[in-house]
């Protein structure tokens, strides 16, 4: 029996002994962490875990829509900057200062950048709730001039906080 590529991908994503490389990054996270349910509840406190940036965008878009604001688009440059920043925070074992990241984003050509840099949240749902409950972090998510975003996590098992987060927004 010969399997088509789509069937191979489905089997790999079910965790069968086929290469997980055929899965999307978010599906590979679900399989490797044993997570079930929506990706906003998937644990980021596991080696190789990757945030579902589309789900994060959608959650923030719904929140912004409820406040009368337009959604944010995922931006590849902000995404790479968020990934770089979370890797640096994980290596240092502590959150960075948002002013540094905002300066870098401005130098990259992003007008009026803002950042939520945090640590210790193990799921997207936890991070979102924490940001929403903090006036300064909430202001970043609800920035009326923002049109683009990037979001990333990094896991450092030997550190105090374990999971590091960066949400970057800009015009």
C-alpha positions as CSV (number, residue, x, y, z in Angstrom):
1,X,0.0,0.0,0.0
2,X,1.4,3.4,-1.0
3,X,0.5,6.4,1.2
4,X,0.0,9.8,-0.2
5,X,2.1,12.7,1.3
6,X,-1.0,14.1,3.0
7,X,-1.7,10.8,4.6
8,X,1.9,10.5,5.8
9,X,1.7,13.9,7.3
10,X,-1.5,13.0,9.2
11,X,0.1,9.8,10.5
12,X,3.2,11.7,11.6
13,X,1.2,14.3,13.4
14,X,-0.7,11.5,15.3
15,X,2.7,10.6,16.8
16,X,3.2,7.4,14.9
17,X,6.9,6.5,14.3
18,X,7.2,8.7,11.2
19,X,9.2,11.9,11.0
20,X,7.5,14.8,12.9
21,X,9.1,17.1,10.4
22,X,6.0,16.7,8.3
23,X,3.9,18.4,11.0
24,X,3.5,22.1,11.5
25,X,5.5,23.6,14.3
26,X,2.4,24.0,16.4
27,X,1.3,20.4,15.7
28,X,4.7,19.1,16.6
29,X,4.5,21.0,19.9
30,X,1.1,19.4,20.6
31,X,2.6,15.9,19.8
32,X,5.9,16.4,21.7
33,X,4.2,17.8,24.9
34,X,1.3,15.5,24.8
35,X,-1.0,18.6,24.9
36,X,-4.7,18.3,24.2
37,X,-7.2,20.9,23.5
38,X,-6.8,24.5,22.1
39,X,-3.2,25.6,21.6
40,X,-3.7,28.5,24.1
41,X,-3.5,25.9,26.8
42,X,-0.5,24.0,25.4
43,X,2.5,24.0,27.9
44,X,5.4,26.0,26.7
45,X,7.5,24.5,29.5
46,X,8.9,21.7,27.4
47,X,11.9,21.3,25.1
48,X,10.9,22.2,21.5
49,X,7.6,23.8,22.4
50,X,6.6,26.6,20.1
51,X,3.8,29.0,20.4
52,X,0.9,29.0,18.0
53,X,1.4,32.6,16.8
54,X,-1.8,32.5,14.8
55,X,-3.8,31.5,17.8
56,X,-2.1,34.3,19.8
57,X,-2.9,36.8,17.1
58,X,-6.6,35.6,17.0
59,X,-6.9,35.8,20.8
60,X,-5.4,39.3,20.9
61,X,-7.6,40.3,17.9
62,X,-10.8,39.2,19.7
63,X,-9.7,41.1,22.8
64,X,-9.0,44.2,20.7
65,X,-12.3,43.8,18.8
66,X,-14.2,43.8,22.1
67,X,-12.5,47.2,22.9
68,X,-13.4,48.6,19.4
69,X,-9.9,48.2,18.0
70,X,-8.8,46.6,14.7
71,X,-6.8,43.3,14.7
72,X,-3.0,43.1,14.4
73,X,-1.3,41.3,11.6
74,X,1.6,38.9,12.3
75,X,4.8,40.6,11.0
76,X,7.8,38.3,10.1
77,X,10.4,40.9,11.2
78,X,8.7,41.5,14.6
79,X,8.3,37.7,14.9
80,X,12.1,37.2,14.4
81,X,12.9,40.0,16.9
82,X,10.5,38.4,19.5
83,X,12.2,35.0,18.9
84,X,15.7,36.6,19.3
85,X,14.7,38.4,22.5
86,X,13.1,35.4,24.1
87,X,16.2,33.3,23.4
88,X,18.4,36.1,25.0
89,X,16.1,36.2,28.0
90,X,16.2,32.4,28.4
91,X,20.0,32.4,28.1
92,X,20.3,35.2,30.7
93,X,17.7,33.6,33.0
94,X,15.8,36.8,33.4
95,X,13.4,39.1,31.5
96,X,14.8,42.0,29.5
97,X,13.9,45.6,29.7
98,X,11.2,46.6,27.2
99,X,13.0,49.9,26.4
100,X,15.9,48.0,24.8
101,X,13.7,45.9,22.6
102,X,11.7,49.0,21.6
103,X,14.9,50.8,20.6
104,X,16.0,47.8,18.5
105,X,12.5,47.7,16.8
106,X,12.6,51.4,16.1
107,X,16.1,51.0,14.5
108,X,14.7,48.2,12.3
109,X,12.1,50.7,11.0
110,X,9.1,50.0,13.1
111,X,7.4,53.2,14.1
112,X,6.1,53.5,17.7
113,X,7.1,49.9,18.9
114,X,5.9,48.6,22.2
115,X,6.8,45.3,24.0
116,X,5.5,43.0,26.7
117,X,8.5,41.0,28.0
118,X,7.7,38.6,30.8
119,X,8.6,35.3,32.3
120,X,7.0,32.5,34.3
121,X,3.8,31.9,32.3
122,X,3.5,28.4,31.1
123,X,0.7,28.8,28.6
124,X,-0.5,31.4,26.2
125,X,-3.7,31.7,28.2
126,X,-1.7,32.5,31.4
127,X,0.5,35.0,29.6
128,X,-2.6,36.7,28.0
129,X,-4.4,36.9,31.4
130,X,-1.3,38.3,33.1
131,X,-0.8,40.9,30.4
132,X,-4.5,41.9,30.5
133,X,-4.4,42.3,34.3
134,X,-1.3,44.5,34.2
135,X,-2.1,48.1,33.2
136,X,1.2,48.7,31.4
137,X,1.1,45.3,29.6
138,X,-2.6,45.7,28.7
139,X,-1.8,49.1,27.1
140,X,0.6,47.3,24.7
141,X,-2.1,44.9,23.6
142,X,-4.6,47.7,23.2
143,X,-2.3,50.2,21.6
144,X,-4.7,52.0,19.1
145,X,-1.9,52.9,16.7
146,X,-0.5,49.3,16.5
147,X,-1.1,47.3,13.3
148,X,1.5,44.5,13.5
149,X,2.8,42.1,16.0
150,X,5.3,39.3,16.7
151,X,5.1,36.9,19.6
152,X,7.5,34.2,20.9
153,X,8.5,32.0,23.8
154,X,11.7,30.3,24.9
155,X,12.2,27.6,27.4
156,X,15.1,27.4,29.8
157,X,14.6,24.4,32.2
158,X,17.4,25.4,34.5
159,X,16.2,28.9,35.1
160,X,14.0,30.4,37.8
161,X,11.2,31.3,35.4
162,X,11.4,28.4,32.9
163,X,9.4,30.2,30.1
164,X,10.1,33.6,28.6
165,X,7.7,35.6,26.6
166,X,7.9,38.6,24.1
167,X,5.0,40.3,22.5
168,X,6.0,43.1,20.2
169,X,3.6,45.5,18.5
170,X,4.3,48.4,16.1
171,X,2.6,50.6,13.6
